[in-house]
Coordinates of N, CA and C in Angstrom, one line a residue:
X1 N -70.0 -180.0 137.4 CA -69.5 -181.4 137.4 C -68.3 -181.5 138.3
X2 N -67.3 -180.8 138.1 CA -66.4 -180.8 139.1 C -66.0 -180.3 140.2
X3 N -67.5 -179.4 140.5 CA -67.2 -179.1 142.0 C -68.0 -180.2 143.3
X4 N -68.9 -181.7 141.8 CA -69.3 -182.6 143.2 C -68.5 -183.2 143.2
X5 N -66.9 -183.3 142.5 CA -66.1 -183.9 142.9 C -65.3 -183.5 144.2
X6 N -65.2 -182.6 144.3 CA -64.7 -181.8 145.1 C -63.4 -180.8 144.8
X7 N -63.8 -180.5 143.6 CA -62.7 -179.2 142.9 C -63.5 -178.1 143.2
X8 N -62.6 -177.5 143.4 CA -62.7 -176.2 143.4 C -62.1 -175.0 142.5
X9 N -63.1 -174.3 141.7 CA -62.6 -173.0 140.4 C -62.0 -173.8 139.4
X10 N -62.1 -175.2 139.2 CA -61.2 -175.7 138.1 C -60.6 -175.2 136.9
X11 N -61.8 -173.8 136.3 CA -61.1 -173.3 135.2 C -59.4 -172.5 135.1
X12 N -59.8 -171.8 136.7 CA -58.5 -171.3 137.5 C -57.6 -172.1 137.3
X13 N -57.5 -173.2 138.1 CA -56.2 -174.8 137.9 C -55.8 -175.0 136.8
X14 N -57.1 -175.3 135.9 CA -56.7 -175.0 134.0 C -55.6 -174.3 133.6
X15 N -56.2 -173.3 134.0 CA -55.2 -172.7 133.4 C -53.7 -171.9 134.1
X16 N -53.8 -172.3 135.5 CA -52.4 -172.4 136.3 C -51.5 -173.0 135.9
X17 N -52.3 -174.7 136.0 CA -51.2 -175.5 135.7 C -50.7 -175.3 134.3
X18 N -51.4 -174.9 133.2 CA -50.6 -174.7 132.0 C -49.1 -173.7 132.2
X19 N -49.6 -173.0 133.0 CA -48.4 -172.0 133.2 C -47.1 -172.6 133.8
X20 N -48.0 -173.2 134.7 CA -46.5 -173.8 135.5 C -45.7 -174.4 135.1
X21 N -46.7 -175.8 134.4 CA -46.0 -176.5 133.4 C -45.1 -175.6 132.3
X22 N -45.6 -174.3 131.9 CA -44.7 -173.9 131.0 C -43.3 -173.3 131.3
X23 N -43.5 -172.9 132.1 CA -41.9 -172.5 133.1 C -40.8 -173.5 133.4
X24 N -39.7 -172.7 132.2 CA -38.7 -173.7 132.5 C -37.8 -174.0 133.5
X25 N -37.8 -175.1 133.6 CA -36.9 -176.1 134.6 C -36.3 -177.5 134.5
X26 N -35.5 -177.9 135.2 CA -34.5 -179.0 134.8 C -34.9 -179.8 133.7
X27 N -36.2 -180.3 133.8 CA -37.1 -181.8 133.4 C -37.5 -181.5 131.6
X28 N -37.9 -180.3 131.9 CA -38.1 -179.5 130.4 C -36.9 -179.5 129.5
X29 N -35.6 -178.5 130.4 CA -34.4 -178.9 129.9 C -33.9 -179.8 129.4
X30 N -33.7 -180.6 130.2 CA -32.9 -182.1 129.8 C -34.0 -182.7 128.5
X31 N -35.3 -182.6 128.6 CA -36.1 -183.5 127.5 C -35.7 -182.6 126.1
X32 N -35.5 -181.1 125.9 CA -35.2 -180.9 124.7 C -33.9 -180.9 124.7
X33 N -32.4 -180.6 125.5 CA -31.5 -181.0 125.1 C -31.4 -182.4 124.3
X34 N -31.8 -183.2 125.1 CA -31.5 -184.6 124.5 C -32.4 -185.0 123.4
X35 N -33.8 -184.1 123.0 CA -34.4 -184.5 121.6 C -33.2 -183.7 120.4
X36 N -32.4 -182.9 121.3 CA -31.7 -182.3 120.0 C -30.6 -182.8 119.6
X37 N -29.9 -183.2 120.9 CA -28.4 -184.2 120.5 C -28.4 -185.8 120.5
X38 N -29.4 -186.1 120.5 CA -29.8 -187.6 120.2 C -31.2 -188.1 119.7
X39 N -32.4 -186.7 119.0 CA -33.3 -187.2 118.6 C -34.6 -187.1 119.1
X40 N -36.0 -187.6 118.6 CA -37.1 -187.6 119.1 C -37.5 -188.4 120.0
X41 N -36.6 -189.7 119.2 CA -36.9 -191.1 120.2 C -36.5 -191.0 121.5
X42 N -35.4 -190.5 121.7 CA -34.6 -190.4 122.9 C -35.0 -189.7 123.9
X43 N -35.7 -188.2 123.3 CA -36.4 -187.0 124.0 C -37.5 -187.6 124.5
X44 N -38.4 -188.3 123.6 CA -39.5 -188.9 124.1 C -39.3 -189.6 125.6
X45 N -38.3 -190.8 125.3 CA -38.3 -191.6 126.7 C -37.4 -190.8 127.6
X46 N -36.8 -189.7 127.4 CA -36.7 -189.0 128.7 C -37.8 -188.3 129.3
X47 N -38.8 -187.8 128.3 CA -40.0 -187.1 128.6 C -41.0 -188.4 129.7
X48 N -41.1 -189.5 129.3 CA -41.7 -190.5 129.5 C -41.2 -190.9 131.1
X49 N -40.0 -190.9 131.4 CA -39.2 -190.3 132.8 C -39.9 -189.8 133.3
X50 N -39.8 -188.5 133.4 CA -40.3 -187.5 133.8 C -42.0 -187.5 134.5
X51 N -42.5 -188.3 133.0 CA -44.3 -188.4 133.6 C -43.9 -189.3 135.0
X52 N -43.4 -190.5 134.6 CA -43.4 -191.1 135.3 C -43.1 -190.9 136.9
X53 N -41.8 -190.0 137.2 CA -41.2 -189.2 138.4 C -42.4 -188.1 138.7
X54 N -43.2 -187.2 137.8 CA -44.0 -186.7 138.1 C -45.3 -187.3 139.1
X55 N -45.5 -188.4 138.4 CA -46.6 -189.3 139.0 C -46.3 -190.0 140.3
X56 N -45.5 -190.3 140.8 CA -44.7 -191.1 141.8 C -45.0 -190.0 143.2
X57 N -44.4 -188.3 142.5 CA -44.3 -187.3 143.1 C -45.9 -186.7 143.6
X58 N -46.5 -187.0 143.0 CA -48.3 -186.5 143.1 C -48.7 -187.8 144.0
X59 N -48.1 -189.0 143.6 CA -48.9 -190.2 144.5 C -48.6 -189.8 146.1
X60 N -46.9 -189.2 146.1 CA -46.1 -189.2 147.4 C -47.4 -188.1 148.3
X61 N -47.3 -186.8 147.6 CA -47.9 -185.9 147.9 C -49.7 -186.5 148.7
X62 N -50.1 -187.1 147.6 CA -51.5 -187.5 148.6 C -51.4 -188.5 149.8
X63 N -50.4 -188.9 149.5 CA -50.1 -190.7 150.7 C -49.2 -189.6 152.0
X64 N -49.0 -188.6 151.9 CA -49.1 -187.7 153.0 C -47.3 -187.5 153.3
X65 N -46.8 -187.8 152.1 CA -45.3 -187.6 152.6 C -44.6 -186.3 152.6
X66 N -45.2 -185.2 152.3 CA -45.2 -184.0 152.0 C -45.1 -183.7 153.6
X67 N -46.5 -184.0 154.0 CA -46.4 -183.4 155.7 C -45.0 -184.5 156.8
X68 N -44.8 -185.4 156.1 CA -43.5 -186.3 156.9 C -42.4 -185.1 157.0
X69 N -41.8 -184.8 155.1 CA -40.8 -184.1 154.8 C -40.6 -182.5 155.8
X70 N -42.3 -182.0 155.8 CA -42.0 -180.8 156.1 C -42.0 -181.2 158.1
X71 N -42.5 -182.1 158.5 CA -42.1 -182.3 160.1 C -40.5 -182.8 160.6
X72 N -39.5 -183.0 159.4 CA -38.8 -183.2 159.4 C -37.3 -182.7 158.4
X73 N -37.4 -181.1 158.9 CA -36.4 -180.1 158.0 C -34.9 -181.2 157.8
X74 N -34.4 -181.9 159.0 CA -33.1 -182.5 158.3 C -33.1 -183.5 157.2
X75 N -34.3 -183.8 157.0 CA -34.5 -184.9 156.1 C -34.4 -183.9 154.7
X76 N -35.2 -183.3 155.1 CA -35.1 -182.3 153.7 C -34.1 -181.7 153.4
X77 N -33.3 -181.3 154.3 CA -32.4 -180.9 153.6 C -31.2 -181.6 152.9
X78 N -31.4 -182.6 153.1 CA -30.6 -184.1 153.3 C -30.8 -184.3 151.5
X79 N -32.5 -184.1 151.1 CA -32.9 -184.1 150.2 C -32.7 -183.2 149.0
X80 N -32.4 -182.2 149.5 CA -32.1 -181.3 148.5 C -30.6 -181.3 148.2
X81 N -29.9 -181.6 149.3 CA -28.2 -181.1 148.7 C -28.1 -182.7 147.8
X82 N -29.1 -183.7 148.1 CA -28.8 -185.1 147.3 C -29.3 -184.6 145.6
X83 N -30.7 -183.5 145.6 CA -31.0 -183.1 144.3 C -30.4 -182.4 143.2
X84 N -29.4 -181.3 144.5 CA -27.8 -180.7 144.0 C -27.0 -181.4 143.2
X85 N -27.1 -182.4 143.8 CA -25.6 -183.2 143.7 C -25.6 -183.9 142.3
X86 N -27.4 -184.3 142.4 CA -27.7 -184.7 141.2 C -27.3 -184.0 139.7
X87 N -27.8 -182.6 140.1 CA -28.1 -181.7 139.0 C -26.9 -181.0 138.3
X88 N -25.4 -181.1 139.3 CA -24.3 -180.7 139.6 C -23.4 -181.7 138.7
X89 N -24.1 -183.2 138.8 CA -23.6 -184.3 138.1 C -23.8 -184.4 136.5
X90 N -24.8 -183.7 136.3 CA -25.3 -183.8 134.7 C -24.7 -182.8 134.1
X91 N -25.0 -181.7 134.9 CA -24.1 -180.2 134.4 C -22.7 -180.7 134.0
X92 N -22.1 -181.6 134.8 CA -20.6 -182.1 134.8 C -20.2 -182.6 133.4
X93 N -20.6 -183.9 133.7 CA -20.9 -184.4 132.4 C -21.2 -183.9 131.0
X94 N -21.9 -182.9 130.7 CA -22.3 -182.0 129.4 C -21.0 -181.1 129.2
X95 N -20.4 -180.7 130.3 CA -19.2 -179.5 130.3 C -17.8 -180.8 130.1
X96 N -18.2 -181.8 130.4 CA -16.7 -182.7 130.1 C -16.9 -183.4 128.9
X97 N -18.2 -183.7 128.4 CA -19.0 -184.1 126.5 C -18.1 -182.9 125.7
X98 N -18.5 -182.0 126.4 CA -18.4 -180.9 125.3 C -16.8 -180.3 125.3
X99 N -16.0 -180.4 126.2 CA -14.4 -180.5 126.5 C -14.2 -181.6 125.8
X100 N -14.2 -183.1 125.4 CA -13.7 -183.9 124.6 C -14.0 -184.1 123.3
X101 N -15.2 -183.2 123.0 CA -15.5 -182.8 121.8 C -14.8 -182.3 121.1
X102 N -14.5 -181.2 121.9 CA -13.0 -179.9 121.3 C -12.6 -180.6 121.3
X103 N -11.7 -181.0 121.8 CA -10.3 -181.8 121.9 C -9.7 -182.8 120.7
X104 N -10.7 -183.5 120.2 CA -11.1 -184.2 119.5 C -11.1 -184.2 117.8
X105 N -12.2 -183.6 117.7 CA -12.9 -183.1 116.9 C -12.3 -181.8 116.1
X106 N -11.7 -181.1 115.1 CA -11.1 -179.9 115.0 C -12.8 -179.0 114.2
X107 N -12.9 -177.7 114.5 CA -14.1 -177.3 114.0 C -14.6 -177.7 112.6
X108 N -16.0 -177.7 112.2 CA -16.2 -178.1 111.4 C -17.0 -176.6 110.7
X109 N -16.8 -177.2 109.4 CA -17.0 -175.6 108.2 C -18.4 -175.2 108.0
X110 N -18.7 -174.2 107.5 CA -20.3 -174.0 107.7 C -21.4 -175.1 107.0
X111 N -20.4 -175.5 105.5 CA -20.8 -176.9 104.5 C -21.0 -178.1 105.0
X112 N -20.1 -178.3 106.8 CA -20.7 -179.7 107.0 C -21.5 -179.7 107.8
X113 N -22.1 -180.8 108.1 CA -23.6 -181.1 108.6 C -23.0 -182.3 110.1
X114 N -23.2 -182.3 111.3 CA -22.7 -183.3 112.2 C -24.1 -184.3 112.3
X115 N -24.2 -185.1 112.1 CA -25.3 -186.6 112.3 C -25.3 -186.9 113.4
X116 N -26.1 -187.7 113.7 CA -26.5 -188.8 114.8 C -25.6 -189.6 114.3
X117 N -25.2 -190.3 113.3 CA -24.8 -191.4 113.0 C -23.0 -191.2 113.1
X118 N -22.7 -190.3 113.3 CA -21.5 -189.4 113.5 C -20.8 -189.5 114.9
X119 N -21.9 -189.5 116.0 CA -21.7 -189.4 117.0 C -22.4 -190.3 117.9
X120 N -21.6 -190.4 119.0 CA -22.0 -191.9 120.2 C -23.5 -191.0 120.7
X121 N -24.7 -191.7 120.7 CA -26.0 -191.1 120.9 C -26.5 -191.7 122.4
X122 N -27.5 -191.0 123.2 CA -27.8 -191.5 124.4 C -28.7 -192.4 123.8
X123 N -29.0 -193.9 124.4 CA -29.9 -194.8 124.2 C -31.3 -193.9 125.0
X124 N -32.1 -194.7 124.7 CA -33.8 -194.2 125.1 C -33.8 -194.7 126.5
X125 N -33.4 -196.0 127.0 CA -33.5 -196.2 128.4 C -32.6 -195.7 129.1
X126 N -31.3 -194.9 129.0 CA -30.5 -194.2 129.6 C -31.2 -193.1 129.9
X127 N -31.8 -191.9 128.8 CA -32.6 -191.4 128.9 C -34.0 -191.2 129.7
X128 N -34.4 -192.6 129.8 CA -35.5 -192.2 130.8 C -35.1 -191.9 132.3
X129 N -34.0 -193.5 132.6 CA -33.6 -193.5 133.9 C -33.2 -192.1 134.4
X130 N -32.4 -191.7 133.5 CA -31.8 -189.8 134.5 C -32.7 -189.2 134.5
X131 N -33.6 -189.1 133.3 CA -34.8 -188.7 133.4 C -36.1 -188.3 134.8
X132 N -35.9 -189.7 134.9 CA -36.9 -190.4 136.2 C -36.0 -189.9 137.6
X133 N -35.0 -190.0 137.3 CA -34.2 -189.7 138.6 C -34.1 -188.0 138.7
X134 N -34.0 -187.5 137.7 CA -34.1 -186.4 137.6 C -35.1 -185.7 138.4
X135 N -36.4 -186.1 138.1 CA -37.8 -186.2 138.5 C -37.6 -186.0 140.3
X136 N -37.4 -187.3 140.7 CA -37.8 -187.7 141.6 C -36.1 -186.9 142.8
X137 N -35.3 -186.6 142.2 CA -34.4 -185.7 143.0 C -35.1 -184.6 143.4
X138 N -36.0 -184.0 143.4 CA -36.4 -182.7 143.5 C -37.3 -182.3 144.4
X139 N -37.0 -182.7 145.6 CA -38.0 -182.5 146.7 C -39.0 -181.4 147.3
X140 N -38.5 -180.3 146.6 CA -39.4 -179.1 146.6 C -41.1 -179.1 145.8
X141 N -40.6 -180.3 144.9 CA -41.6 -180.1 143.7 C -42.8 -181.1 144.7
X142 N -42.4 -181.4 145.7 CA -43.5 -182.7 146.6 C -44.3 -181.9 146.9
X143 N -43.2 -180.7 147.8 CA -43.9 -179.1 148.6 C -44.8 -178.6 147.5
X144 N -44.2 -178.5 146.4 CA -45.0 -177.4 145.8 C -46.5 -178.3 145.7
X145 N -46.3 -178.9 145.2 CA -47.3 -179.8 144.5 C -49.0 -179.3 145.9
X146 N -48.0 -179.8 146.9 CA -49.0 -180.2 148.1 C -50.0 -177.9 148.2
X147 N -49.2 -177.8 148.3 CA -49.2 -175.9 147.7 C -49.9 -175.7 147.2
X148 N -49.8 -176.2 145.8 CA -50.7 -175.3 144.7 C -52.2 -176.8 144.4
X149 N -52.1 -177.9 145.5 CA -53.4 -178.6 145.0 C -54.3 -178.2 146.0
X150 N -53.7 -177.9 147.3 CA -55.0 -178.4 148.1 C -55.9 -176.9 148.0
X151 N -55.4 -175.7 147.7 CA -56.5 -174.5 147.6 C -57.6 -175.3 146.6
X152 N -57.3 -175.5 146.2 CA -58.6 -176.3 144.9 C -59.1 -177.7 145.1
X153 N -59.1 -178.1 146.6 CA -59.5 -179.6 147.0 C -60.7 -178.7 148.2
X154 N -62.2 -179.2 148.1 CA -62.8 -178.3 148.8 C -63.0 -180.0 149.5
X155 N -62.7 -179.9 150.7 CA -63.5 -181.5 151.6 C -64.3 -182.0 151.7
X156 N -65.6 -181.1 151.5 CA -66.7 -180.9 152.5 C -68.0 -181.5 151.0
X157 N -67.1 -181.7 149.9 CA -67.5 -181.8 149.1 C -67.1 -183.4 148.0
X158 N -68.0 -184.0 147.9 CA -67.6 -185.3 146.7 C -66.4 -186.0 147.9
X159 N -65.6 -186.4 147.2 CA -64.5 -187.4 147.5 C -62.7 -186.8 147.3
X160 N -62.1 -186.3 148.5 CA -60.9 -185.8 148.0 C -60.2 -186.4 147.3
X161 N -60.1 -188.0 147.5 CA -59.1 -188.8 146.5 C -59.7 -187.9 145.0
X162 N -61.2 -188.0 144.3 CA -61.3 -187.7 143.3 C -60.7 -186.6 142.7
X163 N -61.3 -185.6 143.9 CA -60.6 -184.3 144.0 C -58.8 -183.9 143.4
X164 N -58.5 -184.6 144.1 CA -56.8 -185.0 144.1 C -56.7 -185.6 142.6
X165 N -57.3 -186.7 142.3 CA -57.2 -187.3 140.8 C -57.7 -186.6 139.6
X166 N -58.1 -185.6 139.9 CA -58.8 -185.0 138.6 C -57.8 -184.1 138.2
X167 N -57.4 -182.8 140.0 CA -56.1 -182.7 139.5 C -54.6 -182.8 139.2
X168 N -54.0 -183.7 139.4 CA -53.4 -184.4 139.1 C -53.4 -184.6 137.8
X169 N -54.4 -185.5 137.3 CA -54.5 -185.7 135.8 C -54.0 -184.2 135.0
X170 N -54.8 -183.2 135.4 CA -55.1 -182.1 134.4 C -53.6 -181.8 134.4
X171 N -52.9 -181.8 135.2 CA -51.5 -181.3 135.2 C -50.6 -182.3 134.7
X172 N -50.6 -183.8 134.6 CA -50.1 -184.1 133.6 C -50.1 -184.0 132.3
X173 N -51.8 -184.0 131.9 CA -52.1 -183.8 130.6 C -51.5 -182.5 130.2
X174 N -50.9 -181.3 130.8 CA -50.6 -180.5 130.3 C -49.1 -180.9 130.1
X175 N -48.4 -181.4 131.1 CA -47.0 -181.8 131.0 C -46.9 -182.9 129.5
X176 N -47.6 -183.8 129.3 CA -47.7 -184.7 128.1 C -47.8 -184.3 126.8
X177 N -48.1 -182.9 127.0 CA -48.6 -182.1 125.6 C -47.2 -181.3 125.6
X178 N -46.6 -180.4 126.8 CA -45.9 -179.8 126.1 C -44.6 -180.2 126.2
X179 N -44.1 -181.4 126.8 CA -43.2 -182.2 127.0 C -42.9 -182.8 125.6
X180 N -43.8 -183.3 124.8 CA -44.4 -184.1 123.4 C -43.7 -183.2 122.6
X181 N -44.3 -181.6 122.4 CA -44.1 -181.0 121.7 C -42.5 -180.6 121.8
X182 N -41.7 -180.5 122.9 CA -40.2 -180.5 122.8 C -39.8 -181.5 122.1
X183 N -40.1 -182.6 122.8 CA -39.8 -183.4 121.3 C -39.3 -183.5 120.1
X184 N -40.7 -182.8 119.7 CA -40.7 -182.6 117.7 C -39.9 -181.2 117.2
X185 N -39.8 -180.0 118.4 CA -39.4 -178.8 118.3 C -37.4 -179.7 118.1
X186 N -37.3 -180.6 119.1 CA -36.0 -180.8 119.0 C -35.6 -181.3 117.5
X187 N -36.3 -182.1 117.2 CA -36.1 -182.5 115.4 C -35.9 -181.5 114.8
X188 N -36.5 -180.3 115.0 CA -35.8 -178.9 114.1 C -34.2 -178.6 114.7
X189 N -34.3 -178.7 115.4 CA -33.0 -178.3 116.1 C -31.9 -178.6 116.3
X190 N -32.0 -179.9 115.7 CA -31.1 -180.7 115.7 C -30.4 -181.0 114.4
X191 N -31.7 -180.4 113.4 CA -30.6 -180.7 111.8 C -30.3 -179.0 112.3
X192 N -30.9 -178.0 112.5 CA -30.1 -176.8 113.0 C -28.7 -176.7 113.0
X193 N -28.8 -177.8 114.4 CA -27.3 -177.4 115.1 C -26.4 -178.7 114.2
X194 N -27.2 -179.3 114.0 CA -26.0 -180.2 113.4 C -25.6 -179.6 112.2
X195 N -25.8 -178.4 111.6 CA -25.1 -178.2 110.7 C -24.6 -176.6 110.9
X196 N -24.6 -176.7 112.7 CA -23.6 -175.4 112.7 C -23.4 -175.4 114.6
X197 N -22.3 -176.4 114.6 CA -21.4 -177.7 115.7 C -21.4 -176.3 117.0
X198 N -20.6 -175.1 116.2 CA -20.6 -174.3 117.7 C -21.5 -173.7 118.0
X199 N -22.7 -173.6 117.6 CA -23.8 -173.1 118.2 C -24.6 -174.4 119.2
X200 N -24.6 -175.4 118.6 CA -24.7 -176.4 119.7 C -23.9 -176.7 120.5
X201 N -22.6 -177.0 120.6 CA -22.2 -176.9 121.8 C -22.0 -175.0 123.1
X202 N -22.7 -174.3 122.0 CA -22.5 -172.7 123.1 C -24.4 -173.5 123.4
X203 N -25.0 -174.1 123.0 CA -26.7 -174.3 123.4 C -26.4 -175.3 124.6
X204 N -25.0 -176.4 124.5 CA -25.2 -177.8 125.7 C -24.8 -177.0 127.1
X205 N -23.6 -175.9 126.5 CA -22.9 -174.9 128.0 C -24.0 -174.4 128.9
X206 N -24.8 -173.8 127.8 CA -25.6 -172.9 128.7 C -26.8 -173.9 129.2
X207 N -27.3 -175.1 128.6 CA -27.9 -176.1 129.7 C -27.1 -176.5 130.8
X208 N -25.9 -176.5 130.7 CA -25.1 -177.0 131.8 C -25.3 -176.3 132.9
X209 N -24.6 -174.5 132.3 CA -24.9 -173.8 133.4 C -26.4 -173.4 134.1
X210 N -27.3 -173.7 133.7 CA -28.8 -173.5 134.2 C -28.9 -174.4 134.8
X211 N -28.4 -176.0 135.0 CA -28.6 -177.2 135.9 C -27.7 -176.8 137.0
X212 N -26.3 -176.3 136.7 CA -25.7 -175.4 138.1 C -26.6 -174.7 138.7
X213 N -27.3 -173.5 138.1 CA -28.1 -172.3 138.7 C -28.8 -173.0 139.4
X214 N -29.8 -174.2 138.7 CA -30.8 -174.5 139.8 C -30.7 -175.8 140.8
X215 N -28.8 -176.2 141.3 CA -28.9 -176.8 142.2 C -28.7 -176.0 143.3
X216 N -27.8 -174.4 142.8 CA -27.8 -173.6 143.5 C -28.7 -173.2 143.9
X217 N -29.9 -173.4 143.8 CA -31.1 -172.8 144.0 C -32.1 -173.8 145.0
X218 N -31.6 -174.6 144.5 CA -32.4 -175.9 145.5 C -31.6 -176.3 147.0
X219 N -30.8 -175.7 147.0 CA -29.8 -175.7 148.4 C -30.0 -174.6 148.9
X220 N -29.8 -173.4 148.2 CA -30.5 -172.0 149.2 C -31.3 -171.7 149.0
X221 N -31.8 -171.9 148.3 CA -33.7 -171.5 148.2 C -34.5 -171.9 149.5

C-alpha cells in the first residue's frame, strides 16, 4: 500500500519517527513545564502551538525552502542566533518568575499545598503563541526534517506530494499522542509540586537551564 505511494520501508519511519519524537527538546519542554505550572488546559494549547509550527515547518520543507536556507548559509545563520535569542528569552524569564517568587513569597511548610488559584497562571493563548513561535524559531528542524524524509520518498514511484503526506502525517500523529500525554502526566505533577514549592521551582531552573544549553547549541552546532 505504501510503497504505490511512494514510501519507502514505512515500518522503518514508524518507528524512527516515534523515537525522534521521543527525544527531548525545547517544544516537549515548554508543553510539560507549563501543563505543570498552569495545568492541562494550558499545556494543551501550548502543545496545539507546536502541531501547528510543526506543520508550517513540513509545509516549508516540501515548498522547497530548506534548499533556499541551505544555498544561503548567512540567512541561516541569521536564523539561528534569532532561535537563540528566542530560547535565551524564555530561559530569562523562568529564572526572573522564579527570583520574584523567592523574594516574595517566604518558603512554604511541607502541610501546604501551592494552587493554581494561588498564583497568576499563563492563559491558553499566551501559551500557544510562544509555543508556535517556539516551533517555528528553530531552523535546523526545516534541515532535519528535509534529512530524515526524503531517504523514505522513492520518486519513481506513486506521487511524491503523497509520499511527503503520508509522512508527515505519521510524524505528527506521533507528536499528538505524546505531546497529549505530557499533558495529563503534567496534572500529576502539578498537585506534586504544588505541594512541595522547592522542588518545583529546582524543576523551572533546570528547564531554564536546558533552553540555555539548547540555544547554545543551535548557534554552534
Amino acid at each position: 500500500m505504501f510503497e504505490s505511494l511512494g514510501v519507502v520501508d514505512y515500518p522503518t519511519f514508524l518507528v524512527a519517527s516515534l523515537l525522534i519524537v521521543l527525544c527531548p527538546g525545547p517544544n516537549s519542554l515548554y508543553v510539560l513545564r507549563t501543563s505543570v505550572s498552569d495545568g492541562a488546559r494550558v499545556g494543551f494549547a501550548g502543545a496545539c502551538g507546536v502541531f501547528l509550527g510543526d506543520s508550517i515547518l513540513i509545509l516549508a520543507v516540501y515548498l522547497g525552502v530548506a534548499a533556499l536556507i541551505l544555498a544561503n548559509p548567512s540567512v541561516f545563520f541569521v536564523l539561528k542566533c534569532a532561535g537563540a535569542a528566542y530560547l535565551t528569552w524564555l530561559a530569562f524569564r523562568i529564572l526572573t518568575g522564579l527570583w520574584k517568587d523567592l523574594k516574595k513569597a517566604p518558603p512554604a511548610t511541607s502541610g501546604e499545598a501551592v494552587t493554581l488559584s494561588e498564583k497568576k497562571t499563563e492563559k491558553p493563548k499566551t501559551a500557544f503563541r510562544t509555543a508556535l513561535v517556539l516551533s517555528l524559531s528553530n531552523p535546523k528542524a526545516i534541515l532535519f526534517m528535509l534529512s530524515f524524509f526524503l531517504p523514505f520518498v522513492d520518486t519513481t514511484k506513486g506521487h511524491p506530494g503523497l509520499a511527503f503526506l503520508t509522512l508527515a502525517v505519521t510524524l505528527q500523529f506521533w507528536s499528538v499522542c505524546y505531546l497529549t500525554a505530557l499533558t495529563q502526566v503534567g496534572k500529576a505533577l502539578l498537585f506534586f509540586f504544588g505541594r512541595r514549592p522547592v522542588w518545583g521551582r529546582i524543576g523551572n531552573a533546570a528547564v531554564a537551564l536546558l533552553f540555555l544549553f539548547f540555544a547554545w547549541k543551535l548557534v554552534t552546532g
